[in-house]
Coordinates of C-alpha atoms in Angstrom, one line a residue:
Chain A
M266 CA 100.2 -118.3 -42.8
G267 CA 100.3 -120.1 -39.4
V268 CA 99.7 -116.8 -37.7
V269 CA 96.6 -116.1 -39.9
L270 CA 95.3 -119.6 -39.2
G271 CA 95.9 -119.1 -35.5
N272 CA 93.9 -115.8 -35.6
I273 CA 91.1 -117.5 -37.5
I274 CA 91.0 -120.2 -34.9
A275 CA 91.0 -117.7 -32.1
I276 CA 88.0 -115.9 -33.5
Y277 CA 86.3 -119.1 -34.4
R278 CA 86.6 -120.5 -30.9
R279 CA 85.3 -117.3 -29.3
E280 CA 82.3 -117.3 -31.6
L281 CA 81.5 -121.0 -30.8
Q282 CA 82.0 -120.4 -27.1
S283 CA 79.6 -117.4 -27.2
Y284 CA 76.8 -119.7 -28.5
F285 CA 77.1 -121.9 -25.3
A286 CA 76.6 -118.8 -23.2
S287 CA 73.8 -117.3 -25.4
P288 CA 70.1 -117.9 -24.5
L289 CA 69.3 -116.8 -28.1
A290 CA 71.3 -119.8 -29.4
Y291 CA 69.4 -122.2 -27.2
A292 CA 66.1 -120.7 -28.2
I293 CA 66.9 -120.9 -31.9
A294 CA 68.1 -124.5 -31.5
G295 CA 64.9 -125.5 -29.6
I296 CA 62.6 -123.9 -32.1
F297 CA 64.5 -125.3 -35.1
W298 CA 64.4 -128.8 -33.7
L299 CA 60.8 -128.6 -32.7
L300 CA 59.6 -127.3 -36.0
S301 CA 61.8 -129.6 -38.1
G302 CA 60.6 -132.6 -36.1
F303 CA 57.0 -131.5 -36.6
F304 CA 57.5 -131.1 -40.4
F305 CA 59.2 -134.5 -40.5
L306 CA 56.3 -136.2 -38.8
V307 CA 53.6 -134.4 -40.7
L308 CA 55.1 -135.0 -44.1
L309 CA 55.9 -138.6 -43.4
V310 CA 53.2 -140.2 -41.3
G311 CA 50.6 -137.4 -40.8
P312 CA 47.1 -137.7 -42.3
Q313 CA 48.2 -135.9 -45.4
G314 CA 51.7 -137.4 -45.2
Y315 CA 53.3 -139.1 -48.2
I316 CA 53.0 -142.7 -46.8
Q317 CA 49.3 -142.1 -46.3
L318 CA 48.8 -140.6 -49.8
A319 CA 50.7 -143.5 -51.4
A320 CA 48.6 -146.0 -49.5
I321 CA 45.4 -144.2 -50.6
A322 CA 46.6 -144.1 -54.2
D323 CA 47.4 -147.9 -54.0
L324 CA 44.0 -148.7 -52.5
Q325 CA 42.2 -146.7 -55.2
G326 CA 44.2 -148.4 -57.9
Q327 CA 43.3 -151.8 -56.5
Q328 CA 39.6 -151.0 -56.2
Q329 CA 39.3 -149.6 -59.7
G330 CA 41.5 -152.2 -61.2
I331 CA 43.6 -149.6 -62.9
P332 CA 47.4 -149.9 -62.3
V333 CA 48.6 -146.6 -60.7
P334 CA 52.0 -145.2 -61.5
P335 CA 54.4 -146.1 -58.6
I336 CA 55.2 -143.2 -56.2
D337 CA 58.8 -142.9 -55.0
V338 CA 57.8 -141.9 -51.5
A339 CA 61.3 -141.6 -50.2
D340 CA 62.4 -139.3 -52.9
I341 CA 59.4 -137.0 -52.8
F342 CA 59.5 -136.9 -49.1
L343 CA 63.2 -136.0 -48.9
R344 CA 62.7 -133.2 -51.5
E345 CA 59.7 -131.7 -49.8
F346 CA 61.2 -132.0 -46.3
L347 CA 64.5 -130.3 -47.3
G348 CA 62.4 -127.6 -49.1
L349 CA 60.6 -126.9 -45.9
I350 CA 63.8 -126.9 -43.9
G351 CA 65.2 -124.4 -46.4
S352 CA 62.3 -122.1 -45.9
L353 CA 62.6 -122.5 -42.1
A354 CA 66.3 -121.6 -42.5
L355 CA 65.2 -118.4 -44.3
F356 CA 63.8 -117.2 -41.0
I357 CA 66.5 -118.5 -38.7
L358 CA 69.7 -117.5 -40.6
P359 CA 69.1 -113.7 -40.4
I360 CA 68.8 -114.2 -36.6
L361 CA 72.1 -116.1 -36.5
S362 CA 74.0 -113.6 -38.6
M363 CA 72.5 -110.3 -37.2
G364 CA 74.8 -110.1 -34.2
L365 CA 78.1 -111.1 -35.9
Y366 CA 79.4 -107.6 -36.3
A367 CA 76.5 -105.4 -35.0
E368 CA 77.1 -106.7 -31.5
E369 CA 80.9 -106.1 -31.7
R370 CA 80.2 -102.5 -32.8
K371 CA 77.7 -101.9 -30.0
R372 CA 80.0 -103.4 -27.3
G373 CA 83.0 -101.5 -28.7
T374 CA 84.9 -104.8 -29.1
L375 CA 85.4 -104.0 -32.7
E376 CA 88.0 -101.5 -31.5
L377 CA 89.9 -104.4 -29.9
L378 CA 89.7 -106.6 -33.1
A379 CA 90.7 -103.6 -35.3
T380 CA 93.7 -102.8 -33.2
S381 CA 94.9 -106.4 -32.8
P382 CA 97.4 -107.9 -35.3
V383 CA 94.6 -109.6 -37.2
T384 CA 93.4 -108.9 -40.7
N385 CA 89.8 -108.0 -41.3
W386 CA 89.2 -111.0 -43.5
A387 CA 90.6 -113.4 -41.0
V388 CA 88.1 -112.1 -38.5
A389 CA 85.3 -112.5 -41.1
V390 CA 86.3 -116.0 -42.0
G391 CA 86.6 -117.0 -38.3
K392 CA 83.1 -115.6 -37.6
L393 CA 81.5 -117.2 -40.6
L394 CA 83.0 -120.6 -39.7
G395 CA 81.8 -120.2 -36.2
V396 CA 78.2 -119.5 -37.1
L397 CA 78.2 -122.1 -39.8
T398 CA 79.4 -124.7 -37.3
F399 CA 76.5 -123.8 -35.1
F400 CA 74.0 -124.2 -38.0
T401 CA 75.6 -127.5 -39.0
T402 CA 75.0 -128.7 -35.4
L403 CA 71.4 -127.8 -35.8
V404 CA 71.1 -129.8 -39.0
L405 CA 73.0 -132.9 -38.0
P406 CA 70.2 -134.5 -35.9
L407 CA 67.8 -134.2 -38.8
L408 CA 70.3 -136.2 -41.0
V409 CA 70.3 -138.9 -38.4
Y410 CA 66.6 -139.5 -38.3
E411 CA 66.3 -139.1 -42.1
L412 CA 68.9 -141.8 -42.6
I413 CA 67.1 -144.1 -40.2
T414 CA 63.8 -143.6 -42.0
L415 CA 65.2 -143.9 -45.4
S416 CA 67.0 -147.1 -44.5
A417 CA 63.4 -148.7 -44.4
A418 CA 62.7 -147.6 -48.0
S419 CA 62.5 -150.1 -50.8
P420 CA 64.2 -149.8 -53.2
P421 CA 66.9 -148.4 -50.9
V422 CA 67.8 -144.7 -51.3
P423 CA 71.6 -144.3 -51.9
P424 CA 72.9 -142.3 -48.8
A425 CA 74.6 -139.9 -51.3
I426 CA 71.2 -138.3 -52.1
P427 CA 70.3 -137.1 -48.6
L428 CA 73.9 -136.2 -48.0
L429 CA 74.0 -134.1 -51.1
G430 CA 70.8 -132.4 -50.0
H431 CA 72.2 -131.6 -46.7
L432 CA 75.4 -130.3 -48.2
G433 CA 73.2 -128.0 -50.3
L434 CA 71.4 -126.9 -47.1
I435 CA 74.7 -126.0 -45.5
L436 CA 76.1 -124.3 -48.6
L437 CA 72.8 -122.3 -48.8
A438 CA 73.3 -121.4 -45.1
A439 CA 76.9 -120.4 -45.7
A440 CA 75.9 -118.1 -48.6
V441 CA 73.1 -116.5 -46.6
L442 CA 75.2 -116.1 -43.4
S443 CA 78.1 -114.6 -45.4
L444 CA 75.8 -111.9 -46.9
G445 CA 74.1 -111.5 -43.5
M446 CA 77.5 -111.0 -41.9
F447 CA 78.2 -108.2 -44.4
I448 CA 74.8 -106.5 -43.6
S449 CA 75.6 -106.9 -39.9
S450 CA 78.9 -105.1 -40.4
L451 CA 77.0 -102.0 -41.7
T452 CA 75.0 -101.2 -38.6
S453 CA 75.2 -101.4 -34.8
S454 CA 71.6 -102.4 -34.6
T455 CA 71.0 -106.1 -34.6
I456 CA 67.3 -105.8 -35.4
L457 CA 68.0 -103.7 -38.4
A458 CA 70.6 -106.2 -39.6
A459 CA 68.2 -109.0 -39.2
I460 CA 65.4 -107.2 -41.1
L461 CA 67.7 -106.2 -44.0
T462 CA 69.2 -109.7 -44.2
F463 CA 65.8 -111.2 -44.3
A464 CA 64.7 -108.8 -47.1
L465 CA 67.9 -109.6 -49.1
I466 CA 67.5 -113.4 -48.9
L467 CA 63.8 -113.2 -49.6
F468 CA 64.7 -111.3 -52.8
L469 CA 67.4 -113.8 -53.7
W470 CA 64.9 -116.6 -52.9
V471 CA 62.3 -115.4 -55.3
I472 CA 64.5 -113.8 -57.9
D473 CA 63.7 -116.8 -60.1
A474 CA 60.1 -115.6 -60.4
I475 CA 61.2 -112.1 -61.1
A476 CA 63.6 -113.4 -63.8
K477 CA 60.8 -115.2 -65.5
T478 CA 58.7 -112.0 -65.8
V479 CA 61.7 -110.0 -67.0
G480 CA 62.6 -112.6 -69.6
G481 CA 65.4 -112.3 -72.1
G482 CA 69.1 -112.3 -71.4
V483 CA 68.7 -110.2 -68.3
G484 CA 66.1 -112.6 -67.0
E485 CA 68.3 -115.6 -67.6
A486 CA 71.2 -114.0 -65.8
L487 CA 69.0 -113.1 -62.8
G488 CA 67.6 -116.6 -62.8
H489 CA 71.1 -117.9 -62.2
L490 CA 71.4 -115.9 -59.0
S491 CA 68.4 -117.6 -57.5
L492 CA 69.2 -119.4 -54.2
L493 CA 66.0 -121.5 -54.4
K494 CA 66.7 -122.9 -57.9
H495 CA 70.2 -124.1 -57.0
Y496 CA 69.2 -125.3 -53.6
S497 CA 66.3 -127.4 -55.0
N498 CA 68.6 -128.9 -57.6
L499 CA 70.9 -130.1 -54.9
T500 CA 68.0 -131.5 -52.8
R501 CA 66.9 -133.5 -55.9
G502 CA 70.3 -135.1 -55.9
I503 CA 71.4 -133.1 -59.0
F504 CA 75.1 -132.3 -58.5
D505 CA 75.8 -129.3 -60.6
T506 CA 79.1 -127.5 -60.5
S507 CA 77.4 -124.2 -61.3
S508 CA 75.4 -124.4 -58.1
L509 CA 78.6 -125.0 -56.1
I510 CA 80.2 -122.0 -57.8
L511 CA 77.2 -119.8 -57.2
F512 CA 77.1 -120.6 -53.4
A513 CA 80.9 -120.2 -53.2
S514 CA 80.7 -116.9 -55.0
Y515 CA 78.1 -115.6 -52.5
I516 CA 80.3 -116.8 -49.6
V517 CA 83.4 -115.1 -50.9
L518 CA 81.5 -112.0 -51.8
G519 CA 80.1 -111.7 -48.3
I520 CA 83.5 -112.1 -46.7
F521 CA 85.1 -109.6 -49.1
L522 CA 82.4 -107.0 -48.5
T523 CA 82.6 -107.5 -44.8
A524 CA 86.3 -106.9 -44.7
Q525 CA 85.9 -103.9 -46.9
S526 CA 83.1 -102.4 -44.8
I527 CA 85.1 -102.8 -41.6
D528 CA 88.0 -101.0 -43.3
A529 CA 85.7 -98.3 -44.5
L530 CA 84.2 -98.0 -41.0
R531 CA 87.6 -97.1 -39.6
F532 CA 88.0 -94.4 -42.2
Q533 CA 84.7 -92.6 -41.7
R534 CA 84.1 -93.1 -38.0
S535 CA 83.7 -89.9 -36.0
Chain B
M149 CA 109.4 -94.9 -28.7
I150 CA 106.4 -92.9 -29.8
E151 CA 106.9 -90.1 -32.2
V152 CA 104.1 -88.0 -33.5
E153 CA 104.8 -85.4 -36.1
H154 CA 102.4 -82.8 -37.4
L155 CA 99.4 -85.0 -37.0
S156 CA 96.1 -83.7 -38.2
K157 CA 92.7 -85.3 -38.5
S158 CA 89.5 -83.9 -39.8
Y159 CA 86.0 -85.4 -39.8
G160 CA 84.6 -83.9 -43.0
A161 CA 85.1 -80.1 -42.6
N162 CA 85.6 -80.3 -38.8
P163 CA 89.2 -80.5 -37.7
A164 CA 89.5 -82.8 -34.6
I165 CA 93.2 -82.3 -34.1
Q166 CA 95.6 -80.0 -35.8
D167 CA 99.4 -80.3 -36.3
I168 CA 100.1 -82.3 -33.1
T169 CA 103.7 -83.0 -32.5
F170 CA 105.2 -84.8 -29.4
S171 CA 107.3 -87.7 -28.6
V172 CA 107.5 -90.3 -25.8
E173 CA 110.8 -91.7 -24.7
P174 CA 111.1 -95.4 -23.8
G175 CA 110.0 -96.2 -20.3
E176 CA 108.2 -92.9 -19.8
I177 CA 104.7 -92.2 -18.8
V178 CA 103.2 -89.3 -20.7
G179 CA 99.9 -87.7 -19.8
F180 CA 97.7 -86.4 -22.5
L181 CA 95.5 -83.8 -20.9
G182 CA 92.7 -81.9 -22.3
P183 CA 89.0 -80.9 -21.8
N184 CA 86.4 -83.2 -23.3
G185 CA 86.3 -82.9 -27.0
A186 CA 89.9 -81.6 -27.3
G187 CA 90.9 -84.5 -29.5
K188 CA 92.4 -86.9 -27.0
T189 CA 90.5 -90.0 -28.1
T190 CA 91.1 -89.2 -31.8
T191 CA 94.8 -89.0 -31.1
M192 CA 94.8 -92.2 -29.1
R193 CA 92.8 -94.0 -31.9
I194 CA 95.3 -92.8 -34.5
L195 CA 98.2 -94.1 -32.4
A196 CA 96.5 -97.4 -32.0
G197 CA 96.0 -97.7 -35.8
Y198 CA 92.2 -97.6 -35.5
L199 CA 91.8 -94.3 -37.4
P200 CA 94.0 -93.0 -40.2
A201 CA 95.4 -89.5 -39.8
T202 CA 94.5 -86.9 -42.5
T203 CA 98.0 -85.6 -42.6
G204 CA 101.2 -86.1 -40.6
T205 CA 102.9 -89.3 -39.3
A206 CA 102.8 -91.2 -36.0
K207 CA 105.5 -93.8 -35.4
I208 CA 105.6 -96.4 -32.7
A209 CA 108.9 -98.3 -32.2
G210 CA 109.9 -97.0 -35.6
Y211 CA 106.9 -98.2 -37.5
E212 CA 104.4 -95.9 -39.1
V213 CA 101.0 -96.6 -37.5
H214 CA 99.0 -96.6 -40.7
Q215 CA 101.4 -97.9 -43.3
N216 CA 102.8 -100.6 -41.0
S217 CA 99.7 -101.2 -39.1
L218 CA 100.1 -104.9 -38.4
A219 CA 103.7 -104.4 -37.1
V220 CA 102.5 -101.6 -34.8
R221 CA 99.5 -103.6 -33.6
Q222 CA 101.8 -106.3 -32.4
R223 CA 103.7 -103.8 -30.3
I224 CA 100.9 -101.9 -28.6
G225 CA 98.4 -102.5 -25.9
Y226 CA 95.4 -100.3 -26.2
L227 CA 92.6 -99.6 -23.8
P228 CA 89.9 -97.7 -25.6
E229 CA 87.5 -95.2 -23.9
T230 CA 85.0 -98.0 -23.2
P231 CA 86.9 -101.3 -22.3
P232 CA 86.3 -103.7 -25.2
L233 CA 85.0 -106.7 -23.2
Y234 CA 82.8 -109.7 -24.1
P235 CA 80.2 -110.0 -21.3
D236 CA 79.7 -113.7 -21.9
M237 CA 83.3 -114.7 -21.3
T238 CA 85.1 -115.3 -18.1
V239 CA 88.0 -113.0 -17.2
E240 CA 90.5 -115.7 -17.8
G241 CA 88.8 -116.9 -21.0
F242 CA 88.8 -113.4 -22.4
L243 CA 92.4 -112.8 -21.6
Y244 CA 93.3 -116.1 -23.3
F245 CA 91.4 -115.0 -26.3
V246 CA 93.2 -111.6 -26.4
A247 CA 96.6 -113.4 -25.9
R248 CA 95.8 -115.6 -28.9
L249 CA 94.6 -112.7 -30.9
K250 CA 97.8 -110.7 -30.2
G251 CA 99.9 -113.6 -31.3
V252 CA 101.3 -114.8 -27.9
A253 CA 102.9 -118.2 -28.5
A254 CA 100.9 -121.1 -27.2
G255 CA 103.5 -122.1 -24.6
D256 CA 103.6 -118.6 -23.1
R257 CA 99.9 -117.9 -22.9
S258 CA 99.2 -119.3 -19.4
V259 CA 102.2 -117.4 -18.0
R260 CA 101.2 -114.2 -19.6
V261 CA 97.6 -114.4 -18.7
G262 CA 98.5 -115.3 -15.1
A263 CA 100.9 -112.4 -14.9
A264 CA 98.3 -109.9 -16.3
I265 CA 95.7 -111.2 -13.8
E266 CA 98.1 -110.8 -10.9
R267 CA 99.2 -107.4 -12.0
C268 CA 95.7 -106.1 -12.2
N269 CA 94.6 -107.8 -9.0
L270 CA 92.0 -110.0 -10.7
Q271 CA 92.8 -113.3 -9.0
E272 CA 89.4 -113.5 -7.1
K273 CA 87.5 -112.7 -10.4
R274 CA 89.5 -115.1 -12.6
Y275 CA 86.6 -117.5 -13.3
V276 CA 83.8 -114.9 -13.1
L277 CA 81.8 -113.8 -16.2
I278 CA 82.7 -110.3 -17.2
R279 CA 79.0 -109.5 -17.3
K280 CA 78.9 -109.9 -13.5
L281 CA 81.8 -107.6 -12.8
S282 CA 81.5 -104.1 -11.4
K283 CA 82.7 -101.1 -13.3
G284 CA 86.0 -101.0 -11.5
F285 CA 86.8 -104.6 -12.2
R286 CA 85.8 -104.2 -15.9
Q287 CA 88.3 -101.3 -16.2
R288 CA 91.0 -103.6 -14.7
V289 CA 90.1 -106.3 -17.1
G290 CA 90.5 -103.7 -19.8
I291 CA 93.9 -102.8 -18.6
A292 CA 94.8 -106.5 -18.3
Q293 CA 93.9 -107.1 -21.9
A294 CA 96.2 -104.2 -22.9
I295 CA 99.2 -105.6 -21.1
V296 CA 98.6 -109.4 -21.5
H297 CA 101.0 -109.7 -24.5
D298 CA 103.6 -107.5 -22.7
P299 CA 103.7 -104.8 -25.4
P300 CA 106.5 -102.3 -25.4
A301 CA 104.0 -99.4 -25.8
I302 CA 100.7 -99.0 -23.9
I303 CA 98.0 -96.6 -24.9
L304 CA 95.4 -95.9 -22.3
D305 CA 92.4 -93.8 -23.1
E306 CA 91.0 -92.4 -19.8
P307 CA 91.9 -95.4 -17.7
T308 CA 90.4 -94.2 -14.4
V309 CA 87.1 -92.8 -15.7
G310 CA 84.1 -94.1 -13.7
L311 CA 86.1 -95.5 -10.8
D312 CA 85.7 -94.8 -7.2
P313 CA 88.6 -93.0 -5.4
R314 CA 90.1 -96.2 -4.0
Q315 CA 90.0 -97.9 -7.3
I316 CA 91.5 -94.8 -8.9
I317 CA 94.5 -95.0 -6.6
E318 CA 94.9 -98.7 -7.4
V319 CA 94.8 -98.1 -11.1
R320 CA 97.3 -95.3 -10.8
N321 CA 99.7 -97.5 -8.8
L322 CA 99.3 -100.2 -11.4
I323 CA 100.1 -97.7 -14.2
K324 CA 103.1 -96.4 -12.3
S325 CA 104.4 -100.0 -11.7
L326 CA 104.3 -100.5 -15.5
A327 CA 106.6 -97.6 -16.2
G328 CA 110.2 -98.4 -17.0
S329 CA 109.6 -101.7 -18.8
H330 CA 106.8 -100.2 -20.8
T331 CA 106.2 -96.8 -22.6
I332 CA 102.9 -95.5 -21.6
I333 CA 100.7 -92.7 -23.0
L334 CA 97.5 -92.1 -21.1
S335 CA 94.8 -89.6 -21.8
T336 CA 92.8 -88.0 -19.0
H337 CA 90.9 -84.9 -18.1
I338 CA 91.5 -85.5 -14.4
L339 CA 94.4 -83.2 -13.3
P340 CA 95.8 -84.9 -10.2
E341 CA 96.1 -88.1 -12.2
V342 CA 98.7 -86.4 -14.4
S343 CA 100.8 -84.9 -11.6
M344 CA 100.7 -88.2 -9.7
T345 CA 101.5 -90.7 -12.5
C346 CA 103.1 -88.9 -15.4
S347 CA 106.7 -87.8 -15.9
R348 CA 105.6 -85.4 -18.7
V349 CA 102.4 -83.8 -19.7
T350 CA 101.1 -82.8 -23.1
I351 CA 98.1 -80.4 -22.8
I352 CA 95.9 -80.1 -25.8
N353 CA 92.9 -77.9 -26.4
R354 CA 90.7 -77.7 -29.4
G355 CA 92.9 -80.1 -31.3
K356 CA 96.1 -78.2 -30.7
V357 CA 99.0 -78.8 -28.4
V358 CA 99.3 -75.9 -26.0
A359 CA 102.0 -77.1 -23.6
I360 CA 104.5 -80.0 -23.2
D361 CA 106.5 -80.2 -20.0
T362 CA 106.9 -81.9 -16.7
P363 CA 104.0 -81.3 -14.3
D364 CA 106.4 -79.5 -11.9
N365 CA 107.8 -77.2 -14.5
L366 CA 104.3 -76.4 -15.7
E367 CA 103.2 -75.5 -12.3
A368 CA 106.3 -73.4 -11.5
S369 CA 106.9 -71.5 -14.7
L370 CA 103.6 -70.8 -16.3
V371 CA 101.7 -69.1 -13.6
G372 CA 104.4 -68.3 -11.0
A373 CA 104.3 -68.7 -7.3
G374 CA 103.1 -66.0 -4.9
Y375 CA 102.2 -65.0 -1.4
E376 CA 99.1 -64.1 0.5
L377 CA 99.5 -61.5 3.2
E378 CA 97.4 -60.2 6.1
I379 CA 98.4 -56.7 7.3
D380 CA 97.0 -54.1 9.6
S381 CA 97.2 -51.2 7.2
D382 CA 95.5 -49.6 4.2
A383 CA 95.7 -52.1 1.3
A384 CA 96.1 -49.4 -1.4
A385 CA 99.2 -47.9 0.1
A386 CA 101.0 -51.2 0.7
Q387 CA 100.0 -52.3 -2.8
Q388 CA 101.7 -49.3 -4.4
V389 CA 105.0 -49.9 -2.6
L390 CA 105.1 -53.6 -3.1
Q391 CA 104.3 -53.2 -6.8
L392 CA 107.7 -51.6 -7.2
L393 CA 109.8 -54.4 -5.7
P394 CA 111.9 -56.5 -8.1
G395 CA 110.5 -59.9 -8.7
V396 CA 106.9 -58.9 -8.1
R397 CA 104.6 -59.1 -11.0
L398 CA 101.3 -58.2 -9.6
V399 CA 99.8 -57.1 -6.3
E400 CA 96.1 -57.2 -5.7
S401 CA 93.7 -56.7 -2.8
I402 CA 91.6 -59.7 -1.8
P403 CA 88.7 -59.8 0.5
S404 CA 89.7 -60.4 4.1
L405 CA 88.7 -63.7 5.6
D406 CA 87.4 -62.1 8.8
A407 CA 86.6 -58.7 7.5
G408 CA 83.5 -58.5 9.7
T409 CA 85.3 -58.7 13.1
L410 CA 88.6 -57.0 12.4
T411 CA 87.9 -53.9 10.3
N412 CA 91.5 -52.6 10.3
R413 CA 93.0 -55.6 8.5
A414 CA 93.6 -56.0 4.8
C415 CA 94.5 -59.0 2.7
L416 CA 96.8 -58.8 -0.3
R417 CA 97.9 -61.3 -2.9
V418 CA 101.4 -60.9 -4.4
I419 CA 102.3 -62.8 -7.6
S420 CA 106.0 -63.2 -8.2
E421 CA 107.8 -63.4 -11.5
P422 CA 108.7 -67.0 -12.5
G423 CA 111.7 -68.1 -10.4
A424 CA 111.8 -65.0 -8.3
E425 CA 111.7 -65.1 -4.5
P426 CA 110.6 -61.6 -3.3
G427 CA 109.3 -62.8 0.1
R428 CA 112.2 -61.5 2.1
D429 CA 112.0 -58.1 0.5
I430 CA 108.3 -57.8 1.0
V431 CA 108.6 -58.3 4.7
T432 CA 111.6 -55.9 4.9
V433 CA 109.6 -53.2 3.1
L434 CA 106.4 -53.7 5.1
V435 CA 108.2 -53.6 8.4
G436 CA 110.1 -50.5 7.2
M437 CA 106.8 -48.8 6.5
G438 CA 105.6 -49.7 10.0
V439 CA 103.0 -52.1 8.8
G440 CA 102.3 -55.1 11.0
V441 CA 102.2 -58.5 9.2
Y442 CA 99.8 -61.0 10.8
E443 CA 100.1 -63.7 8.3
M444 CA 102.3 -64.4 5.2
R445 CA 101.7 -67.6 3.3
R446 CA 103.4 -68.9 0.2
T447 CA 101.1 -70.1 -2.6
R448 CA 101.8 -72.1 -5.6
A449 CA 99.9 -72.6 -8.8
T450 CA 98.4 -76.1 -9.2
L451 CA 98.3 -77.9 -12.5
E452 CA 94.6 -77.0 -12.5
D453 CA 95.4 -73.3 -12.8
V454 CA 97.8 -74.1 -15.6
F455 CA 95.3 -76.2 -17.3
L456 CA 92.5 -73.7 -16.9
K457 CA 94.7 -70.9 -18.2
L458 CA 95.9 -72.8 -21.2
T459 CA 92.5 -74.1 -22.2
T460 CA 90.3 -71.1 -21.5
E461 CA 92.6 -68.5 -23.1
E462 CA 92.5 -66.0 -20.3
K463 CA 95.0 -63.2 -20.0
L464 CA 98.1 -64.4 -18.1
D465 CA 97.9 -61.5 -15.6
A466 CA 94.4 -62.3 -14.6
A467 CA 95.4 -65.7 -13.3
L468 CA 94.8 -66.4 -9.6
P469 CA 97.3 -68.9 -8.1
S470 CA 95.8 -71.0 -5.3
E471 CA 97.3 -73.0 -2.5
S472 CA 99.6 -75.9 -3.4
E473 CA 98.1 -78.1 -0.7
S474 CA 94.6 -78.1 -2.3
I475 CA 93.7 -81.5 -3.4
V476 CA 91.8 -81.3 -6.6
S477 CA 89.8 -84.4 -7.2
G478 CA 87.1 -83.0 -9.4
E479 CA 87.0 -83.2 -13.1
A480 CA 87.7 -80.1 -15.2
D481 CA 85.7 -80.1 -18.3

């Protein structure tokens, strides 16, 4: 067991180290932080932002003398913001996962991994943990300025709600990255891996809508597979075990398929 | 140390290797020689546990490479055809990574990495990114990663390909220095490499083993040594007489080097039976006939002749031995 853990750590450290040396990682971090900061400002204090909207609603209520229903700005803002970040992640995650195995195949380093005393799934787990750590690093600064903003809300927002939302975001990312890792293990073209992963998660994102048109038992079953539905539940602060299980299943499935596909690769390779 | 028995591998309907059997004793360097596409890389990959064989078994240190894959992987160092390197790592960082991957204990890592760097002469590139290294240094890093965990068996797939002559000599010396404490199997299509580094050679062609022996024995026995003569008489007459001598397999006329200036000279090539030394008799007979001998030169087959013969399926008698001194540095495909 200690050996396996040592192997996972070795792979994990190499993955993390490669992000420091990769211009792609810096570009992605820059774009992610720029866009998320932009969304944050626009949603919160922009001309169409929620503070402005609430203020206008208040003003109209006062002028017309009708009491308006109170708006929970903090809650709506958080939900909308995390929804936007989720959509942004949709574009960023395939780029993060595309090279996980495709690069190894292209460089021939897969031959090193496959002939070292390491199991395929230990490699997959190490890689997934590495890329997930990178994504978590991208998300952490957002959490900091959200908490600062939310601390000014009255009534106060319990910190568990944004934390749960971010946990959801990271679980979502883990699920997508795990499936993306599997797709990356199928090809030595990073671009192809990115496109296929994007198509797959787009499908899993909107499967809810497809499920509604199908209807019936099949529709319901499909609906449960939706990433968006479970993610938005978590961002609302709804802690549902079924969401956790769904994300965990995607993660395990991705790791399992990756290990299998690397094994299969060794059998068919010419 | 390495035992390969009746190993076959097919890709779909195409057989890559067929019924390959050989063994490597501990501490030995065995060359695996064959033209491109003969199945060298396939065999190496099976030995390293990267590919499964279709039929047959391969054992390293007593462990079957496919069934006991993890046990074998701990005991081998493997340099694939293209060195498996991460361009964004430094030489030292990469070797630490490989050491960790191969299960070198934490306390031994710095010693092992240091030893591998020294052995492969990488001291000056220790902290350089692999991306910035030249082809020769990359190849050395590839060898360093194969020996960093001090494995009992080392598998090198074309270790000198793409290197300049000086680097080739360095790599060969490095490989020779590893013998004794390590068992090495290396594949190559460069002939001098085998005669210079290996104690035994396995020649394969189209997926089949065509010869296993020491380089010296292969050169001596398979083609046979011979002589080249320059005489001042009619070639046909001398040929007839020499043909009858014991120990002579074949006598043929070859074009004279200076045929234009000296018209009364003829050149002959005599090929002797393996192990026979008819040189003394040849001179005696020629002098007895009153033929003047201007030059007599002993020739030996090189490994290249052996290789070409074995891999091109020519008739044995049509073989032309060439001078033993000739330095063959080209690549025979």
